[in-house]
Backbone as JSON Lines, residues from 0, in Angstrom:
{"i":0,"aa":"M","n":[124.62,49.81,15.62],"ca":[125.75,50.05,16.51],"c":[126.5,48.77,16.82]}
{"i":1,"aa":"A","n":[125.79,47.64,16.79],"ca":[126.44,46.36,17.07],"c":[127.52,46.06,16.05]}
{"i":2,"aa":"A","n":[127.29,46.46,14.8],"ca":[128.28,46.21,13.75],"c":[129.57,46.96,14.02]}
{"i":3,"aa":"V","n":[129.46,48.2,14.47],"ca":[130.65,49.0,14.79],"c":[131.39,48.37,15.97]}
{"i":4,"aa":"G","n":[130.66,47.9,16.95],"ca":[131.27,47.24,18.11],"c":[132.03,46.0,17.71]}
{"i":5,"aa":"R","n":[131.47,45.23,16.78],"ca":[132.17,44.03,16.3],"c":[133.42,44.4,15.51]}
{"i":6,"aa":"Q","n":[133.37,45.48,14.76],"ca":[134.54,45.92,14.0],"c":[135.65,46.36,14.94]}
{"i":7,"aa":"V","n":[135.29,47.11,15.97],"ca":[136.29,47.55,16.95],"c":[136.86,46.33,17.68]}
{"i":8,"aa":"A","n":[135.98,45.39,18.05],"ca":[136.44,44.18,18.72],"c":[137.39,43.38,17.83]}
{"i":9,"aa":"G","n":[137.08,43.33,16.54],"ca":[137.94,42.63,15.59],"c":[139.32,43.27,15.5]}
{"i":10,"aa":"I","n":[139.35,44.58,15.46],"ca":[140.62,45.3,15.38],"c":[141.43,45.07,16.66]}
{"i":11,"aa":"V","n":[140.78,45.19,17.8],"ca":[141.48,44.99,19.08],"c":[142.0,43.55,19.19]}
{"i":12,"aa":"A","n":[141.16,42.59,18.84],"ca":[141.59,41.18,18.89],"c":[142.75,40.94,17.94]}
{"i":13,"aa":"G","n":[142.68,41.52,16.75],"ca":[143.76,41.36,15.78],"c":[145.07,41.93,16.26]}
{"i":14,"aa":"I","n":[145.01,43.11,16.87],"ca":[146.23,43.74,17.37],"c":[146.82,42.95,18.54]}
{"i":15,"aa":"I","n":[145.97,42.47,19.42],"ca":[146.46,41.67,20.55],"c":[147.13,40.4,20.04]}
{"i":16,"aa":"L","n":[146.5,39.73,19.08],"ca":[147.11,38.53,18.5],"c":[148.46,38.85,17.85]}
{"i":17,"aa":"C","n":[148.52,39.97,17.15],"ca":[149.78,40.39,16.52],"c":[150.89,40.52,17.56]}
{"i":18,"aa":"M","n":[150.59,41.17,18.67],"ca":[151.6,41.37,19.7],"c":[152.08,40.03,20.26]}
{"i":19,"aa":"V","n":[151.15,39.12,20.52],"ca":[151.51,37.81,21.06],"c":[152.36,37.02,20.06]}
{"i":20,"aa":"I","n":[151.96,37.04,18.79],"ca":[152.69,36.31,17.76],"c":[154.1,36.86,17.6]}
{"i":21,"aa":"I","n":[154.22,38.18,17.53],"ca":[155.54,38.78,17.35],"c":[156.45,38.45,18.53]}
{"i":22,"aa":"M","n":[155.93,38.57,19.75],"ca":[156.76,38.24,20.92],"c":[157.19,36.78,20.9]}
{"i":23,"aa":"A","n":[156.28,35.87,20.56],"ca":[156.6,34.44,20.56],"c":[157.62,34.1,19.48]}
{"i":24,"aa":"V","n":[157.4,34.58,18.26],"ca":[158.32,34.25,17.17],"c":[159.69,34.86,17.41]}
{"i":25,"aa":"E","n":[159.74,36.09,17.91],"ca":[161.04,36.71,18.19],"c":[161.76,36.01,19.33]}
{"i":26,"aa":"K","n":[161.02,35.53,20.32],"ca":[161.65,34.78,21.41],"c":[162.31,33.51,20.88]}
{"i":27,"aa":"V","n":[161.61,32.8,20.02],"ca":[162.17,31.6,19.4],"c":[163.37,31.97,18.54]}
{"i":28,"aa":"G","n":[163.25,33.06,17.79],"ca":[164.35,33.52,16.94],"c":[165.6,33.84,17.74]}
{"i":29,"aa":"H","n":[165.42,34.48,18.88],"ca":[166.57,34.81,19.74],"c":[167.22,33.54,20.28]}
{"i":30,"aa":"A","n":[166.44,32.5,20.5],"ca":[167.0,31.25,21.01],"c":[167.74,30.48,19.92]}
{"i":31,"aa":"L","n":[167.33,30.64,18.66],"ca":[167.9,29.84,17.58],"c":[168.99,30.53,16.78]}
{"i":32,"aa":"F","n":[168.93,31.85,16.65],"ca":[169.81,32.56,15.74],"c":[170.68,33.57,16.47]}
{"i":33,"aa":"S","n":[171.75,33.99,15.79],"ca":[172.59,35.07,16.29],"c":[173.09,35.86,15.09]}
{"i":34,"aa":"G","n":[173.67,37.0,15.36],"ca":[174.2,37.84,14.28],"c":[173.09,38.38,13.4]}
{"i":35,"aa":"E","n":[173.42,38.54,12.12],"ca":[172.47,39.12,11.18],"c":[171.27,38.19,10.94]}
{"i":36,"aa":"A","n":[171.47,36.89,11.09],"ca":[170.37,35.93,10.91],"c":[169.26,36.17,11.93]}
{"i":37,"aa":"L","n":[169.61,36.77,13.05],"ca":[168.62,37.07,14.08],"c":[167.5,37.97,13.56]}
{"i":38,"aa":"F","n":[167.81,38.78,12.55],"ca":[166.82,39.71,12.02],"c":[165.79,39.03,11.11]}
{"i":39,"aa":"A","n":[166.0,37.77,10.8],"ca":[165.0,37.04,10.0],"c":[163.76,36.75,10.83]}
{"i":40,"aa":"A","n":[163.92,36.55,12.13],"ca":[162.78,36.23,12.99],"c":[161.72,37.32,12.99]}
{"i":41,"aa":"P","n":[162.07,38.6,13.13],"ca":[161.02,39.61,13.08],"c":[160.3,39.68,11.74]}
{"i":42,"aa":"V","n":[161.02,39.44,10.65],"ca":[160.36,39.46,9.34],"c":[159.32,38.35,9.26]}
{"i":43,"aa":"V","n":[159.69,37.16,9.7],"ca":[158.74,36.04,9.74],"c":[157.59,36.37,10.69]}
{"i":44,"aa":"A","n":[157.92,36.97,11.83],"ca":[156.89,37.35,12.8],"c":[155.91,38.36,12.21]}
{"i":45,"aa":"Y","n":[156.42,39.32,11.46],"ca":[155.55,40.33,10.85],"c":[154.61,39.69,9.83]}
{"i":46,"aa":"L","n":[155.12,38.74,9.05],"ca":[154.28,38.06,8.07],"c":[153.16,37.28,8.75]}
{"i":47,"aa":"I","n":[153.53,36.49,9.75],"ca":[152.53,35.68,10.46],"c":[151.53,36.59,11.19]}
{"i":48,"aa":"A","n":[152.05,37.6,11.88],"ca":[151.18,38.5,12.65],"c":[150.23,39.27,11.74]}
{"i":49,"aa":"A","n":[150.73,39.79,10.63],"ca":[149.87,40.54,9.71],"c":[148.77,39.64,9.15]}
{"i":50,"aa":"T","n":[149.13,38.4,8.84],"ca":[148.14,37.46,8.29],"c":[147.09,37.1,9.33]}
{"i":51,"aa":"V","n":[147.53,36.64,10.48],"ca":[146.6,36.18,11.52],"c":[145.8,37.35,12.1]}
{"i":52,"aa":"G","n":[146.47,38.46,12.36],"ca":[145.77,39.63,12.91],"c":[144.72,40.18,11.96]}
{"i":53,"aa":"S","n":[145.06,40.26,10.68],"ca":[144.12,40.76,9.68],"c":[142.95,39.8,9.49]}
{"i":54,"aa":"F","n":[143.25,38.51,9.41],"ca":[142.21,37.49,9.29],"c":[141.25,37.56,10.47]}
{"i":55,"aa":"T","n":[141.81,37.67,11.67],"ca":[141.0,37.73,12.89],"c":[140.1,38.97,12.88]}
{"i":56,"aa":"A","n":[140.65,40.11,12.5],"ca":[139.85,41.34,12.48],"c":[138.65,41.19,11.57]}
{"i":57,"aa":"I","n":[138.84,40.61,10.41],"ca":[137.73,40.43,9.47],"c":[136.71,39.43,10.01]}
{"i":58,"aa":"K","n":[137.19,38.32,10.54],"ca":[136.27,37.28,11.03],"c":[135.48,37.73,12.25]}
{"i":59,"aa":"V","n":[136.14,38.41,13.18],"ca":[135.42,38.88,14.37],"c":[134.41,39.96,13.99]}
{"i":60,"aa":"A","n":[134.79,40.84,13.07],"ca":[133.88,41.9,12.63],"c":[132.68,41.32,11.89]}
{"i":61,"aa":"G","n":[132.87,40.18,11.27],"ca":[131.78,39.56,10.53],"c":[131.49,40.24,9.2]}
{"i":62,"aa":"V","n":[132.4,41.08,8.76],"ca":[132.24,41.78,7.49],"c":[133.62,41.94,6.86]}
{"i":63,"aa":"R","n":[133.68,41.8,5.55],"ca":[134.96,41.86,4.85],"c":[135.15,43.26,4.27]}
{"i":64,"aa":"L","n":[135.74,44.13,5.08],"ca":[136.03,45.5,4.67],"c":[137.55,45.66,4.57]}
{"i":65,"aa":"W","n":[138.02,46.28,3.5],"ca":[139.46,46.38,3.24],"c":[140.2,47.11,4.36]}
{"i":66,"aa":"W","n":[139.54,48.04,5.03],"ca":[140.25,48.85,6.01],"c":[140.43,48.15,7.36]}
{"i":67,"aa":"L","n":[139.72,47.07,7.61],"ca":[139.95,46.33,8.86],"c":[141.37,45.75,8.91]}
{"i":68,"aa":"P","n":[141.77,44.96,7.91],"ca":[143.17,44.52,7.93],"c":[144.13,45.68,7.68]}
{"i":69,"aa":"G","n":[143.65,46.71,7.02],"ca":[144.5,47.89,6.79],"c":[144.92,48.54,8.09]}
{"i":70,"aa":"I","n":[144.0,48.61,9.04],"ca":[144.34,49.18,10.36],"c":[145.36,48.29,11.07]}
{"i":71,"aa":"I","n":[145.16,46.99,11.0],"ca":[146.09,46.06,11.63],"c":[147.5,46.25,11.06]}
{"i":72,"aa":"V","n":[147.6,46.28,9.74],"ca":[148.89,46.42,9.09],"c":[149.49,47.81,9.35]}
{"i":73,"aa":"A","n":[148.65,48.84,9.42],"ca":[149.15,50.19,9.72],"c":[149.76,50.25,11.12]}
{"i":74,"aa":"V","n":[149.11,49.6,12.08],"ca":[149.66,49.56,13.44],"c":[150.99,48.8,13.45]}
{"i":75,"aa":"L","n":[151.04,47.68,12.74],"ca":[152.29,46.93,12.65],"c":[153.37,47.74,11.95]}
{"i":76,"aa":"A","n":[153.0,48.46,10.91],"ca":[153.98,49.3,10.19],"c":[154.51,50.4,11.1]}
{"i":77,"aa":"A","n":[153.65,51.0,11.91],"ca":[154.09,52.04,12.84],"c":[155.09,51.46,13.84]}
{"i":78,"aa":"G","n":[154.8,50.27,14.35],"ca":[155.73,49.61,15.27],"c":[157.04,49.27,14.59]}
{"i":79,"aa":"T","n":[156.97,48.85,13.35],"ca":[158.18,48.53,12.6],"c":[159.03,49.77,12.38]}
{"i":80,"aa":"I","n":[158.4,50.88,12.05],"ca":[159.13,52.13,11.85],"c":[159.8,52.56,13.15]}
{"i":81,"aa":"M","n":[159.09,52.45,14.28],"ca":[159.7,52.79,15.57],"c":[160.9,51.88,15.82]}
{"i":82,"aa":"N","n":[160.75,50.6,15.55],"ca":[161.84,49.64,15.73],"c":[163.04,50.02,14.86]}
{"i":83,"aa":"L","n":[162.79,50.39,13.63],"ca":[163.87,50.76,12.71],"c":[164.62,52.0,13.17]}
{"i":84,"aa":"T","n":[163.92,52.93,13.8],"ca":[164.58,54.16,14.24],"c":[165.35,53.97,15.54]}
{"i":85,"aa":"M","n":[165.0,52.96,16.33],"ca":[165.63,52.78,17.63],"c":[166.77,51.76,17.64]}
{"i":86,"aa":"I","n":[166.74,50.81,16.7],"ca":[167.72,49.74,16.68],"c":[168.35,49.69,15.3]}
{"i":87,"aa":"E","n":[169.66,49.51,15.25],"ca":[170.34,49.39,13.97],"c":[170.0,48.05,13.32]}
{"i":88,"aa":"H","n":[169.63,48.1,12.05],"ca":[169.22,46.91,11.31],"c":[170.06,46.76,10.05]}
{"i":89,"aa":"P","n":[170.14,45.53,9.52],"ca":[170.78,45.36,8.21],"c":[169.98,46.09,7.13]}
{"i":90,"aa":"V","n":[170.62,46.41,6.03],"ca":[169.99,47.16,4.96],"c":[168.76,46.44,4.4]}
{"i":91,"aa":"W","n":[168.79,45.13,4.36],"ca":[167.7,44.36,3.77],"c":[166.45,44.3,4.65]}
{"i":92,"aa":"F","n":[166.58,44.67,5.92],"ca":[165.47,44.46,6.86],"c":[164.25,45.3,6.53]}
{"i":93,"aa":"A","n":[164.41,46.58,6.28],"ca":[163.25,47.46,6.05],"c":[162.41,47.01,4.85]}
{"i":94,"aa":"P","n":[163.02,46.76,3.69],"ca":[162.17,46.3,2.58],"c":[161.56,44.92,2.84]}
{"i":95,"aa":"A","n":[162.31,44.04,3.51],"ca":[161.76,42.72,3.82],"c":[160.57,42.82,4.76]}
{"i":96,"aa":"A","n":[160.67,43.7,5.75],"ca":[159.56,43.9,6.69],"c":[158.33,44.48,5.97]}
{"i":97,"aa":"A","n":[158.56,45.43,5.07],"ca":[157.45,46.02,4.32],"c":[156.77,44.97,3.45]}
{"i":98,"aa":"I","n":[157.56,44.14,2.78],"ca":[157.0,43.08,1.95],"c":[156.22,42.08,2.8]}
{"i":99,"aa":"A","n":[156.75,41.75,3.97],"ca":[156.07,40.81,4.87],"c":[154.71,41.35,5.31]}
{"i":100,"aa":"L","n":[154.65,42.64,5.63],"ca":[153.38,43.23,6.07],"c":[152.36,43.25,4.93]}
{"i":101,"aa":"I","n":[152.8,43.64,3.76],"ca":[151.9,43.68,2.6],"c":[151.43,42.27,2.24]}
{"i":102,"aa":"A","n":[152.36,41.32,2.27],"ca":[152.0,39.93,1.97],"c":[151.01,39.38,2.99]}
{"i":103,"aa":"G","n":[151.21,39.71,4.25],"ca":[150.27,39.27,5.29],"c":[148.87,39.8,5.06]}
{"i":104,"aa":"Y","n":[148.77,41.08,4.68],"ca":[147.48,41.67,4.34],"c":[146.85,40.91,3.18]}
{"i":105,"aa":"A","n":[147.63,40.69,2.12],"ca":[147.11,40.03,0.92],"c":[146.67,38.6,1.2]}
{"i":106,"aa":"I","n":[147.45,37.88,2.0],"ca":[147.09,36.49,2.33],"c":[145.79,36.46,3.12]}
{"i":107,"aa":"A","n":[145.67,37.32,4.13],"ca":[144.45,37.36,4.94],"c":[143.25,37.74,4.08]}
{"i":108,"aa":"W","n":[143.43,38.71,3.2],"ca":[142.32,39.14,2.32],"c":[141.88,37.98,1.45]}
{"i":109,"aa":"R","n":[142.84,37.26,0.93],"ca":[142.52,36.12,0.06],"c":[141.84,35.0,0.86]}
{"i":110,"aa":"L","n":[142.35,34.71,2.05],"ca":[141.77,33.66,2.88],"c":[140.33,33.97,3.29]}
{"i":111,"aa":"T","n":[140.03,35.23,3.54],"ca":[138.67,35.58,3.95],"c":[137.71,35.53,2.77]}
{"i":112,"aa":"R","n":[138.21,35.69,1.58],"ca":[137.35,35.59,0.39],"c":[136.99,34.14,0.16]}
{"i":113,"aa":"A","n":[137.96,33.26,0.4],"ca":[137.73,31.82,0.17],"c":[136.87,31.19,1.26]}
{"i":114,"aa":"A","n":[136.97,31.74,2.46],"ca":[136.27,31.11,3.6],"c":[134.83,31.55,3.7]}
């Protein structure tokens, strides 16, 4: 049962880190950019958050299971979809966000294999 508890803790820690990273990067983006360039900040935030959140989930869980970062990225994808439906975005944003989330998963998976 301890293993399941660590996996849940890893997922929760990963999601919390994702939220903090996204808020921080978007806050900086709002201070630095305007217009369509403003939408680059969330894409960068999604990449960093997916990477750090997925890495954290695996490390806290103490086991390298593909679905741990998968849950992190799925939660981020759900938030991204909600964002896309509520706010008008440039055409390039949706595919860029999807690529950022997938890349974050892949980077974290690779980093945990090496570490």
